[in-house]
mmCIF file of C-alpha atoms and ligand atoms in Angstrom:
data_model
loop_
_atom_site.group_PDB
_atom_site.id
_atom_site.type_symbol
_atom_site.label_atom_id
_atom_site.label_comp_id
_atom_site.label_asym_id
_atom_site.label_seq_id
_atom_site.Cartn_x
_atom_site.Cartn_y
_atom_site.Cartn_z
ATOM 1 C CA LEU I 78 0.000 0.000 0.000
ATOM 2 C CA CYS I 79 1.252 3.432 -0.862
ATOM 3 C CA PRO I 80 -0.760 6.032 1.033
ATOM 4 C CA GLU I 81 1.423 8.909 -0.098
ATOM 5 C CA GLU I 82 0.248 8.663 -3.704
ATOM 6 C CA ALA I 83 -3.178 9.545 -5.081
ATOM 7 C CA PHE I 84 -5.420 9.757 -8.093
ATOM 8 C CA VAL I 85 -6.964 13.219 -8.318
ATOM 9 C CA THR I 86 -9.987 14.399 -10.261
ATOM 10 C CA LEU I 87 -11.980 17.606 -10.544
ATOM 11 C CA ALA I 88 -15.709 18.356 -10.680
ATOM 12 C CA THR I 89 -16.818 21.943 -11.148
ATOM 13 C CA CYS I 90 -20.498 21.163 -11.647
ATOM 14 C CA ASP I 91 -22.950 18.411 -10.796
ATOM 15 C CA SER I 92 -22.759 16.561 -14.105
ATOM 16 C CA TYR I 93 -18.966 16.315 -13.873
ATOM 17 C CA ALA I 94 -19.463 15.075 -10.309
ATOM 18 C CA LYS I 95 -21.340 12.096 -11.760
ATOM 19 C CA GLY I 96 -18.409 11.519 -14.084
ATOM 20 C CA ALA I 97 -15.984 11.778 -11.165
ATOM 21 C CA MET I 98 -17.928 9.127 -9.257
ATOM 22 C CA VAL I 99 -17.893 6.739 -12.224
ATOM 23 C CA LEU I 100 -14.141 7.311 -12.612
ATOM 24 C CA GLY I 101 -13.537 6.784 -8.882
ATOM 25 C CA GLN I 102 -15.602 3.621 -8.880
ATOM 26 C CA SER I 103 -13.791 2.305 -11.969
ATOM 27 C CA LEU I 104 -10.468 2.790 -10.144
ATOM 28 C CA ARG I 105 -11.859 0.971 -7.080
ATOM 29 C CA ASP I 106 -13.247 -1.866 -9.207
ATOM 30 C CA HIS I 107 -9.765 -2.361 -10.638
ATOM 31 C CA HIS I 108 -8.278 -2.519 -7.126
ATOM 32 C CA THR I 109 -6.099 0.558 -7.061
ATOM 33 C CA THR I 110 -3.838 0.692 -4.010
ATOM 34 C CA ARG I 111 -3.643 4.504 -4.144
ATOM 35 C CA LYS I 112 -5.832 7.130 -2.455
ATOM 36 C CA LEU I 113 -8.663 8.833 -4.375
ATOM 37 C CA VAL I 114 -9.023 12.615 -4.108
ATOM 38 C CA ALA I 115 -11.780 14.779 -5.601
ATOM 39 C CA LEU I 116 -11.434 18.528 -6.016
ATOM 40 C CA LEU I 117 -14.855 20.149 -6.110
ATOM 41 C CA GLY I 118 -15.956 23.572 -7.255
ATOM 42 C CA PRO I 119 -17.676 25.575 -4.493
ATOM 43 C CA HIS I 120 -21.224 24.751 -5.589
ATOM 44 C CA VAL I 121 -20.946 21.032 -6.073
ATOM 45 C CA THR I 122 -22.749 18.782 -3.632
ATOM 46 C CA GLU I 123 -20.259 16.672 -1.692
ATOM 47 C CA GLU I 124 -22.454 14.134 -0.001
ATOM 48 C CA ALA I 125 -22.403 11.108 -2.336
ATOM 49 C CA ILE I 126 -18.866 11.736 -3.609
ATOM 50 C CA LYS I 127 -17.485 11.168 -0.112
ATOM 51 C CA SER I 128 -18.516 7.532 -0.197
ATOM 52 C CA ILE I 129 -16.213 6.766 -3.150
ATOM 53 C CA PHE I 130 -13.282 9.148 -2.543
ATOM 54 C CA ASP I 131 -10.868 9.118 0.396
ATOM 55 C CA GLU I 132 -10.551 12.872 0.387
ATOM 56 C CA VAL I 133 -12.869 15.569 -0.907
ATOM 57 C CA CYS I 134 -11.472 19.050 -1.195
ATOM 58 C CA VAL I 135 -13.727 22.031 -1.908
ATOM 59 C CA VAL I 136 -11.841 24.667 -3.856
ATOM 60 C CA ASN I 137 -13.276 28.122 -3.421
ATOM 61 C CA LEU I 138 -10.791 30.437 -5.058
ATOM 62 C CA ILE I 139 -12.822 33.509 -4.167
ATOM 63 C CA ASP I 140 -11.866 33.202 -0.537
ATOM 64 C CA SER I 141 -8.682 31.239 -0.961
ATOM 65 C CA GLU I 142 -5.028 32.033 -0.397
ATOM 66 C CA ASP I 143 -3.989 35.378 -1.853
ATOM 67 C CA LYS I 144 -2.095 34.138 -4.883
ATOM 68 C CA ALA I 145 -4.923 32.097 -6.339
ATOM 69 C CA ASN I 146 -7.438 34.789 -5.572
ATOM 70 C CA LEU I 147 -5.322 37.489 -7.202
ATOM 71 C CA ALA I 148 -4.827 35.323 -10.270
ATOM 72 C CA LEU I 149 -8.579 34.831 -10.499
ATOM 73 C CA MET I 150 -9.270 38.580 -10.193
ATOM 74 C CA LYS I 151 -6.869 39.179 -13.027
ATOM 75 C CA ARG I 152 -8.162 36.424 -15.295
ATOM 76 C CA PRO I 153 -11.745 35.557 -14.273
ATOM 77 C CA ASP I 154 -12.080 33.677 -17.574
ATOM 78 C CA LEU I 155 -9.564 31.087 -16.360
ATOM 79 C CA GLY I 156 -11.530 30.168 -13.216
ATOM 80 C CA VAL I 157 -11.805 26.470 -14.046
ATOM 81 C CA THR I 158 -8.125 26.292 -14.970
ATOM 82 C CA PHE I 159 -7.079 27.806 -11.637
ATOM 83 C CA THR I 160 -9.330 25.316 -9.887
ATOM 84 C CA LYS I 161 -7.579 22.455 -11.688
ATOM 85 C CA LEU I 162 -4.109 23.877 -10.917
ATOM 86 C CA HIS I 163 -5.093 23.658 -7.263
ATOM 87 C CA CYS I 164 -4.120 19.970 -7.468
ATOM 88 C CA TRP I 165 -0.459 21.038 -7.097
ATOM 89 C CA THR I 166 -1.205 22.105 -3.509
ATOM 90 C CA LEU I 167 -1.977 18.526 -2.403
ATOM 91 C CA THR I 168 1.459 18.274 -0.801
ATOM 92 C CA GLN I 169 0.339 15.560 1.633
ATOM 93 C CA TYR I 170 0.995 13.306 -1.396
ATOM 94 C CA SER I 171 4.419 12.814 -2.946
ATOM 95 C CA LYS I 172 3.063 12.042 -6.404
ATOM 96 C CA CYS I 173 -0.348 12.146 -8.063
ATOM 97 C CA VAL I 174 -2.076 11.174 -11.270
ATOM 98 C CA PHE I 175 -4.665 13.684 -12.414
ATOM 99 C CA MET I 176 -7.608 12.305 -14.398
ATOM 100 C CA ASP I 177 -10.444 14.274 -15.988
ATOM 101 C CA ALA I 178 -13.917 13.442 -14.705
ATOM 102 C CA ASP I 179 -14.836 12.353 -18.251
ATOM 103 C CA THR I 180 -12.372 9.484 -18.188
ATOM 104 C CA MET I 181 -12.871 5.921 -16.992
ATOM 105 C CA VAL I 182 -10.285 3.189 -16.426
ATOM 106 C CA LEU I 183 -10.608 -0.258 -17.975
ATOM 107 C CA SER I 184 -7.812 -1.875 -15.989
ATOM 108 C CA ASN I 185 -5.497 -1.182 -13.072
ATOM 109 C CA ILE I 186 -3.171 1.704 -13.985
ATOM 110 C CA ASP I 187 -1.186 2.023 -10.743
ATOM 111 C CA GLU I 188 2.010 1.556 -12.768
ATOM 112 C CA LEU I 189 1.594 5.209 -13.848
ATOM 113 C CA PHE I 190 3.102 6.182 -10.478
ATOM 114 C CA GLU I 191 6.464 4.951 -11.724
ATOM 115 C CA ARG I 192 6.519 7.953 -14.114
ATOM 116 C CA GLU I 193 7.777 11.434 -13.254
ATOM 117 C CA GLU I 194 6.212 14.911 -13.588
ATOM 118 C CA LEU I 195 5.015 15.844 -16.157
ATOM 119 C CA SER I 196 4.030 12.648 -17.947
ATOM 120 C CA ALA I 197 1.022 12.662 -20.269
ATOM 121 C CA ALA I 198 -0.192 11.251 -23.555
ATOM 122 C CA PRO I 199 -0.090 13.128 -26.862
ATOM 123 C CA ASP I 200 -3.185 15.024 -27.869
ATOM 124 C CA PRO I 201 -5.033 13.565 -30.834
ATOM 125 C CA GLY I 202 -5.514 17.014 -32.357
ATOM 126 C CA TRP I 203 -1.918 18.253 -32.108
ATOM 127 C CA PRO I 204 0.526 15.509 -31.147
ATOM 128 C CA ASP I 205 3.329 17.912 -30.118
ATOM 129 C CA CYS I 206 1.040 18.890 -27.268
ATOM 130 C CA PHE I 207 0.087 16.548 -24.494
ATOM 131 C CA ASN I 208 -3.535 15.936 -23.583
ATOM 132 C CA SER I 209 -4.224 17.223 -20.084
ATOM 133 C CA GLY I 210 -6.982 14.685 -19.397
ATOM 134 C CA VAL I 211 -4.528 12.273 -17.702
ATOM 135 C CA PHE I 212 -1.151 13.375 -16.322
ATOM 136 C CA VAL I 213 1.388 12.496 -13.654
ATOM 137 C CA PHE I 214 2.505 15.373 -11.410
ATOM 138 C CA LYS I 215 4.344 16.137 -8.188
ATOM 139 C CA PRO I 216 2.476 18.406 -5.755
ATOM 140 C CA SER I 217 4.536 21.434 -4.750
ATOM 141 C CA VAL I 218 3.561 24.828 -3.407
ATOM 142 C CA GLU I 219 6.377 26.363 -5.407
ATOM 143 C CA THR I 220 5.226 24.850 -8.716
ATOM 144 C CA HIS I 221 1.678 25.901 -7.914
ATOM 145 C CA GLU I 222 2.688 29.508 -7.415
ATOM 146 C CA LYS I 223 4.783 29.523 -10.566
ATOM 147 C CA LEU I 224 1.888 28.076 -12.546
ATOM 148 C CA LEU I 225 -0.471 30.734 -11.178
ATOM 149 C CA THR I 226 1.921 33.527 -12.096
ATOM 150 C CA PHE I 227 2.572 32.021 -15.496
ATOM 151 C CA CYS I 228 -1.128 31.707 -16.141
ATOM 152 C CA SER I 229 -2.136 35.176 -15.015
ATOM 153 C CA GLU I 230 0.745 36.792 -16.938
ATOM 154 C CA ASN I 231 0.617 34.733 -20.122
ATOM 155 C CA GLY I 232 -2.976 33.454 -20.259
ATOM 156 C CA SER I 233 -3.748 30.235 -22.067
ATOM 157 C CA PHE I 234 -3.512 29.684 -25.806
ATOM 158 C CA ASP I 235 -6.605 27.487 -25.844
ATOM 159 C CA GLY I 236 -8.537 29.163 -23.029
ATOM 160 C CA GLY I 237 -8.076 26.166 -20.726
ATOM 161 C CA ASP I 238 -5.606 24.213 -18.635
ATOM 162 C CA GLN I 239 -4.204 22.242 -21.572
ATOM 163 C CA GLY I 240 -2.817 25.441 -23.110
ATOM 164 C CA VAL I 241 -1.290 26.623 -19.840
ATOM 165 C CA LEU I 242 0.263 23.282 -18.940
ATOM 166 C CA ASN I 243 1.727 22.799 -22.415
ATOM 167 C CA SER I 244 3.300 26.272 -22.340
ATOM 168 C CA TYR I 245 4.657 25.779 -18.843
ATOM 169 C CA PHE I 246 5.956 22.230 -19.331
ATOM 170 C CA ASP I 247 7.211 23.181 -22.769
ATOM 171 C CA THR I 248 9.978 20.606 -23.110
ATOM 172 C CA TRP I 249 7.526 17.709 -22.950
ATOM 173 C CA ALA I 250 7.547 17.072 -26.720
ATOM 174 C CA THR I 251 11.333 16.739 -26.958
ATOM 175 C CA ALA I 252 13.113 16.274 -23.640
ATOM 176 C CA ASP I 253 12.284 12.845 -22.238
ATOM 177 C CA ILE I 254 10.399 10.110 -24.038
ATOM 178 C CA SER I 255 9.602 8.319 -20.750
ATOM 179 C CA LYS I 256 7.168 11.171 -20.081
ATOM 180 C CA HIS I 257 5.120 10.185 -23.123
ATOM 181 C CA LEU I 258 2.379 7.836 -22.044
ATOM 182 C CA PRO I 259 1.364 5.199 -24.587
ATOM 183 C CA PHE I 260 -1.725 5.273 -26.745
ATOM 184 C CA THR I 261 -3.664 3.036 -24.394
ATOM 185 C CA TYR I 262 -3.733 5.712 -21.669
ATOM 186 C CA ASN I 263 -5.283 8.246 -23.960
ATOM 187 C CA LEU I 264 -7.786 6.281 -25.967
ATOM 188 C CA SER I 265 -10.334 8.867 -26.934
ATOM 189 C CA SER I 266 -13.713 7.396 -27.531
ATOM 190 C CA ILE I 267 -14.304 9.631 -30.554
ATOM 191 C CA ALA I 268 -10.994 8.956 -32.218
ATOM 192 C CA ILE I 269 -11.616 5.233 -32.347
ATOM 193 C CA TYR I 270 -13.470 5.633 -35.636
ATOM 194 C CA SER I 271 -10.767 7.773 -37.186
ATOM 195 C CA TYR I 272 -8.139 5.259 -36.141
ATOM 196 C CA LEU I 273 -10.061 2.062 -36.622
ATOM 197 C CA PRO I 274 -7.078 0.002 -37.845
ATOM 198 C CA ALA I 275 -5.021 1.114 -34.841
ATOM 199 C CA PHE I 276 -7.918 0.386 -32.530
ATOM 200 C CA LYS I 277 -8.255 -3.140 -33.903
ATOM 201 C CA GLN I 278 -4.576 -3.665 -33.287
ATOM 202 C CA TYR I 279 -4.251 -2.060 -29.849
ATOM 203 C CA GLY I 280 -7.811 -1.609 -28.557
ATOM 204 C CA HIS I 281 -7.753 -4.733 -26.403
ATOM 205 C CA ASN I 282 -4.932 -3.118 -24.409
ATOM 206 C CA ALA I 283 -7.019 -0.022 -23.714
ATOM 207 C CA LYS I 284 -6.507 1.204 -20.156
ATOM 208 C CA VAL I 285 -8.255 4.561 -20.064
ATOM 209 C CA VAL I 286 -11.170 5.866 -22.096
ATOM 210 C CA HIS I 287 -11.457 9.631 -22.383
ATOM 211 C CA PHE I 288 -14.879 10.817 -23.489
ATOM 212 C CA LEU I 289 -13.492 13.791 -25.384
ATOM 213 C CA GLY I 290 -15.741 16.404 -26.943
ATOM 214 C CA GLN I 291 -18.964 18.279 -26.393
ATOM 215 C CA VAL I 292 -21.256 15.350 -25.729
ATOM 216 C CA LYS I 293 -20.515 13.405 -22.563
ATOM 217 C CA PRO I 294 -21.918 10.106 -21.314
ATOM 218 C CA TRP I 295 -24.148 11.977 -18.850
ATOM 219 C CA ASN I 296 -25.830 13.778 -21.757
ATOM 220 C CA TYR I 297 -27.534 10.495 -22.628
ATOM 221 C CA SER I 298 -30.009 8.588 -20.534
ATOM 222 C CA TYR I 299 -30.238 4.950 -19.681
ATOM 223 C CA ASP I 300 -33.054 2.448 -19.610
ATOM 224 C CA THR I 301 -32.280 0.360 -16.527
ATOM 225 C CA GLN I 302 -34.881 -2.260 -17.425
ATOM 226 C CA LYS I 303 -33.562 -2.934 -20.894
ATOM 227 C CA GLY I 304 -29.969 -2.096 -20.057
ATOM 228 C CA GLU I 305 -29.749 0.256 -23.047
ATOM 229 C CA VAL I 306 -28.410 3.751 -23.540
ATOM 230 C CA LYS I 307 -31.156 5.958 -24.952
ATOM 231 C CA GLY I 308 -30.730 8.507 -27.701
ATOM 232 C CA HIS I 309 -27.520 7.047 -29.080
ATOM 233 C CA SER I 310 -27.719 6.069 -32.717
ATOM 234 C CA VAL I 311 -26.351 2.633 -33.452
ATOM 235 C CA SER I 312 -24.719 3.667 -36.705
ATOM 236 C CA GLN I 313 -21.075 4.418 -36.059
ATOM 237 C CA GLN I 314 -20.390 7.983 -37.032
ATOM 238 C CA PRO I 315 -17.288 10.007 -36.376
ATOM 239 C CA GLY I 316 -17.839 12.377 -33.475
ATOM 240 C CA GLN I 317 -19.953 9.859 -31.596
ATOM 241 C CA LEU I 318 -18.954 8.157 -28.412
ATOM 242 C CA HIS I 319 -18.073 4.504 -28.841
ATOM 243 C CA PRO I 320 -21.249 2.526 -27.971
ATOM 244 C CA ASP I 321 -19.409 -0.182 -26.004
ATOM 245 C CA TYR I 322 -17.651 2.313 -23.731
ATOM 246 C CA LEU I 323 -20.765 4.458 -23.396
ATOM 247 C CA LEU I 324 -22.690 1.382 -22.286
ATOM 248 C CA LEU I 325 -19.911 0.440 -19.876
ATOM 249 C CA TRP I 326 -20.027 3.930 -18.332
ATOM 250 C CA TRP I 327 -23.799 3.671 -17.835
ATOM 251 C CA GLN I 328 -23.628 0.158 -16.435
ATOM 252 C CA LEU I 329 -21.118 1.333 -13.844
ATOM 253 C CA TYR I 330 -23.242 4.392 -13.116
ATOM 254 C CA ALA I 331 -26.438 2.361 -12.685
ATOM 255 C CA LYS I 332 -24.792 -0.296 -10.539
ATOM 256 C CA SER I 333 -22.601 1.746 -8.214
ATOM 257 C CA VAL I 334 -23.292 5.479 -8.490
ATOM 258 C CA ALA I 335 -27.084 5.774 -8.830
ATOM 259 C CA PRO I 336 -27.666 3.881 -5.517
ATOM 260 C CA LEU I 337 -25.365 6.337 -3.694
ATOM 261 C CA LEU I 338 -27.204 9.314 -5.146
ATOM 262 C CA GLN I 339 -30.511 7.705 -4.240
ATOM 263 C CA LYS I 340 -29.292 7.216 -0.680
ATOM 264 C CA ALA I 341 -28.042 10.786 -0.366
ATOM 265 C CA TYR I 342 -30.824 12.649 -2.163
ATOM 266 C CA GLY I 343 -33.806 10.277 -2.403
ATOM 267 C CA ASN I 344 -35.757 10.569 -5.614
ATOM 268 C CA VAL I 345 -34.944 14.225 -6.058
ATOM 269 C CA PRO I 346 -32.911 14.458 -9.264
ATOM 270 C CA PHE I 347 -29.252 15.027 -8.505
ATOM 271 C CA HIS I 348 -28.942 18.725 -9.085
ATOM 272 C CA SER I 349 -28.024 21.234 -6.454
ATOM 273 C CA GLY I 350 -29.528 24.009 -8.569
ATOM 274 C CA PHE I 351 -26.330 25.926 -8.411
ATOM 275 C CA VAL I 352 -26.070 29.204 -10.241
ATOM 276 C CA GLU I 353 -22.538 30.348 -10.559
ATOM 277 C CA VAL I 354 -21.906 33.810 -9.386
ATOM 278 C CA ILE I 355 -19.949 36.644 -10.906
ATOM 279 C CA LEU I 356 -16.377 35.376 -10.776
ATOM 280 C CA TYR I 357 -16.930 32.083 -12.493
ATOM 281 C CA HIS I 358 -16.896 31.894 -16.232
ATOM 282 C CA SER I 359 -20.021 30.660 -17.990
ATOM 283 C CA SER I 360 -18.359 27.527 -19.258
ATOM 284 C CA THR I 361 -17.477 26.122 -15.847
ATOM 285 C CA CYS I 362 -19.264 22.976 -16.861
ATOM 286 C CA THR I 363 -16.658 21.897 -19.379
ATOM 287 C CA ASP I 364 -13.032 20.881 -19.451
ATOM 288 C CA HIS I 365 -12.148 23.105 -22.402
ATOM 289 C CA GLU I 366 -10.816 20.230 -24.314
ATOM 290 C CA GLN I 367 -9.659 20.516 -27.877
ATOM 291 C CA THR I 368 -10.580 17.716 -30.210
ATOM 292 C CA SER I 369 -9.201 16.942 -33.632
ATOM 293 C CA HIS I 370 -12.496 18.036 -35.161
ATOM 294 C CA PRO I 371 -12.378 21.442 -36.790
ATOM 295 C CA ALA I 372 -13.960 24.162 -34.695
ATOM 296 C CA ALA I 373 -17.459 25.195 -35.665
ATOM 297 C CA PRO I 374 -17.635 28.597 -37.352
ATOM 298 C CA ALA I 375 -18.100 31.382 -34.836
ATOM 299 C CA ALA I 376 -21.729 32.106 -34.048
ATOM 300 C CA PRO I 377 -23.024 35.467 -35.259
ATOM 301 C CA GLU I 378 -23.176 38.237 -32.651
ATOM 302 C CA PRO I 379 -26.394 37.874 -30.665
ATOM 303 C CA PRO I 380 -28.749 40.856 -30.895
ATOM 304 C CA LYS I 381 -28.530 43.370 -28.036
ATOM 305 C CA LEU I 382 -31.047 42.613 -25.325
ATOM 306 C CA SER I 383 -33.221 45.048 -23.497
ATOM 307 C CA SER I 384 -32.528 45.532 -19.819
ATOM 308 C CA GLU I 385 -35.826 43.816 -19.009
ATOM 309 C CA GLU I 386 -34.970 40.792 -21.157
ATOM 310 C CA ARG I 387 -31.505 40.588 -19.560
ATOM 311 C CA LYS I 388 -33.034 40.604 -16.104
ATOM 312 C CA LYS I 389 -35.339 37.734 -17.110
ATOM 313 C CA ARG I 390 -32.430 35.727 -18.421
ATOM 314 C CA TRP I 391 -30.322 36.450 -15.363
ATOM 315 C CA GLU I 392 -33.129 35.227 -13.142
ATOM 316 C CA ALA I 393 -33.479 32.113 -15.266
ATOM 317 C CA GLY I 394 -29.786 31.463 -14.692
ATOM 318 C CA GLN I 395 -28.781 32.361 -18.263
ATOM 319 C CA ILE I 396 -26.015 34.751 -17.432
ATOM 320 C CA ASP I 397 -23.966 36.366 -20.155
ATOM 321 C CA TYR I 398 -20.628 36.263 -18.345
ATOM 322 C CA LEU I 399 -18.551 37.361 -21.293
ATOM 323 C CA GLY I 400 -20.784 40.154 -22.524
ATOM 324 C CA ASP I 401 -23.218 42.349 -20.664
ATOM 325 C CA ASP I 402 -22.845 40.470 -17.397
ATOM 326 C CA SER I 403 -19.071 40.126 -17.540
ATOM 327 C CA PHE I 404 -17.056 40.732 -14.410
ATOM 328 C CA ALA I 405 -15.747 44.054 -15.732
ATOM 329 C CA ASN I 406 -19.284 45.352 -16.242
ATOM 330 C CA ILE I 407 -20.451 44.092 -12.877
ATOM 331 C CA GLU I 408 -17.421 45.626 -11.203
ATOM 332 C CA ARG I 409 -18.171 48.955 -12.881
ATOM 333 C CA LYS I 410 -21.749 48.749 -11.656
ATOM 334 C CA LEU I 411 -20.633 47.923 -8.116
ATOM 335 C CA ASP I 412 -18.197 50.854 -8.198
ATOM 336 C CA THR I 413 -21.020 53.265 -8.988
ATOM 337 C CA PHE I 414 -22.826 52.045 -5.864
ATOM 338 C CA LEU I 415 -19.746 52.186 -3.668
ATOM 339 C CA LYS I 416 -18.531 55.616 -4.658
HETATM 340 C C1 NAG K 700 5.453 33.944 -19.865
HETATM 341 O O1 NAG K 700 5.915 33.126 -20.941
HETATM 342 C C2 NAG K 700 7.279 33.302 -21.279
HETATM 343 C C3 NAG K 700 7.568 32.486 -22.507
HETATM 344 O O2 NAG K 700 7.089 31.169 -22.379
HETATM 345 C C4 NAG K 700 8.146 32.914 -20.090
HETATM 346 O O3 NAG K 700 9.527 33.073 -20.398
HETATM 347 C C5 NAG K 700 7.775 33.755 -18.899
HETATM 348 O O4 NAG K 700 8.517 33.351 -17.766
HETATM 349 C C6 NAG K 700 6.285 33.639 -18.612
HETATM 350 N N1 NAG K 700 5.877 34.514 -17.527
HETATM 351 C C7 NAG K 700 5.750 34.110 -16.257
HETATM 352 C C8 NAG K 700 5.340 35.150 -15.304
HETATM 353 O O5 NAG K 700 5.949 32.964 -15.894
HETATM 354 C C1 NAG K 701 -3.304 9.386 -28.250
HETATM 355 O O1 NAG K 701 -4.581 9.232 -28.850
HETATM 356 C C2 NAG K 701 -4.701 9.619 -30.193
HETATM 357 C C3 NAG K 701 -6.049 9.204 -30.671
HETATM 358 O O2 NAG K 701 -6.964 9.217 -29.673
HETATM 359 C C4 NAG K 701 -3.613 9.021 -31.073
HETATM 360 O O3 NAG K 701 -3.668 9.617 -32.336
HETATM 361 C C5 NAG K 701 -2.270 9.236 -30.455
HETATM 362 O O4 NAG K 701 -1.298 8.604 -31.247
HETATM 363 C C6 NAG K 701 -2.254 8.653 -29.064
HETATM 364 N N1 NAG K 701 -0.955 8.723 -28.435
HETATM 365 C C7 NAG K 701 -0.061 7.747 -28.484
HETATM 366 C C8 NAG K 701 1.211 7.963 -27.759
HETATM 367 O O5 NAG K 701 -0.243 6.718 -29.085
HETATM 368 C C1 NAG K 702 -24.392 18.015 -21.605
HETATM 369 O O1 NAG K 702 -24.780 18.187 -20.262
HETATM 370 C C2 NAG K 702 -24.238 19.322 -19.613
HETATM 371 C C3 NAG K 702 -24.626 19.303 -18.161
HETATM 372 O O2 NAG K 702 -25.933 18.940 -17.950
HETATM 373 C C4 NAG K 702 -24.729 20.597 -20.327
HETATM 374 O O3 NAG K 702 -24.183 21.737 -19.716
HETATM 375 C C5 NAG K 702 -24.292 20.530 -21.784
HETATM 376 O O4 NAG K 702 -24.790 21.640 -22.468
HETATM 377 C C6 NAG K 702 -24.790 19.242 -22.429
HETATM 378 N N1 NAG K 702 -24.198 19.194 -23.753
HETATM 379 C C7 NAG K 702 -24.902 18.883 -24.832
HETATM 380 C C8 NAG K 702 -24.169 18.923 -26.120
HETATM 381 O O5 NAG K 702 -26.070 18.564 -24.764
HETATM 382 MN MN1 MN K 703 -11.948 15.655 -20.751
#
């Protein structure tokens, strides 16, 4: 047993919390000997997560240590990224493996702890970058502070943690091949169709599935009676999640996660009704991942809304964080009250 090492994941909203629980349970089912740690955004309900994870850590950057808070004030758009970087402060562990909440393990992967910081698998979209969905790191207050400074000074080239981490650990592509994790740790469930020959060759060795892209397993529903995922077309199209892995995710969810949620919340649907306030970016509920699919053309500018219409939307929880309701505008408004 190695109590000083841990798998770490992050859930910034309730749907990612479901993903985190499936991931945690998949690690347990494959008999990991390491600790399981979940970092939660400030509005995520902790109750059920505690029964799978050894340690649950609520990250509220707004009233956190100065450095993280200052970084957030400077770059409110990178709120989720700063929350993820918080994993470097887990110095009670000597080494950790970070895994996105939209991943699931298919076998025991404890051997990853033999690797050094920063080990990760290449990104399918741009192989000179690593994919930040699974990586090995060494907690350190010093590294954390450097990452925060780096991030608030230089921003992120993709708007998320993958951009920041690739710029900071910029020798990954060339310096040390032992930091490149093999294909089987980065099997993206979309890419399987684009790489079908490779999948046929190596797929049986798959260790981690990463449900990359906009649509996540929790966007589907599941018929417990029939044991079928609903709303997933059987025809295999690129951009779709692999039906076998999607089914596996739901089977794990139905067997081990749903009963915990039922116990903690009864028949009330699992949703804490959280509305994120001011400092958090509208896309908290995402991991900003890049996929190899070309980006959709930018949406046309939405028409200007009347003040009345904006108020309605705000009250309905549709907050335009980047536009009219952005932090800068809210700050300006607050200033007029305070002066
Ligand atoms: C910003 O990026 C440059 C180039 O990668 C780097 O040299 C510099 O140290 C970074 N700034 C901070 C504050 O880390
Ligand atoms: C990581 O996954 C992508 C496809 O999902 C693949 O193209 C890439 O080669 C993989 N990395 C390695 C090291 O095999
Ligand atoms: C998937 O579900 C999440 C959380 O419920 C939601 O924010 C997101 O918009 C959904 N995505 C799609 C493509 O339906
Ligand atoms: Mn992801």
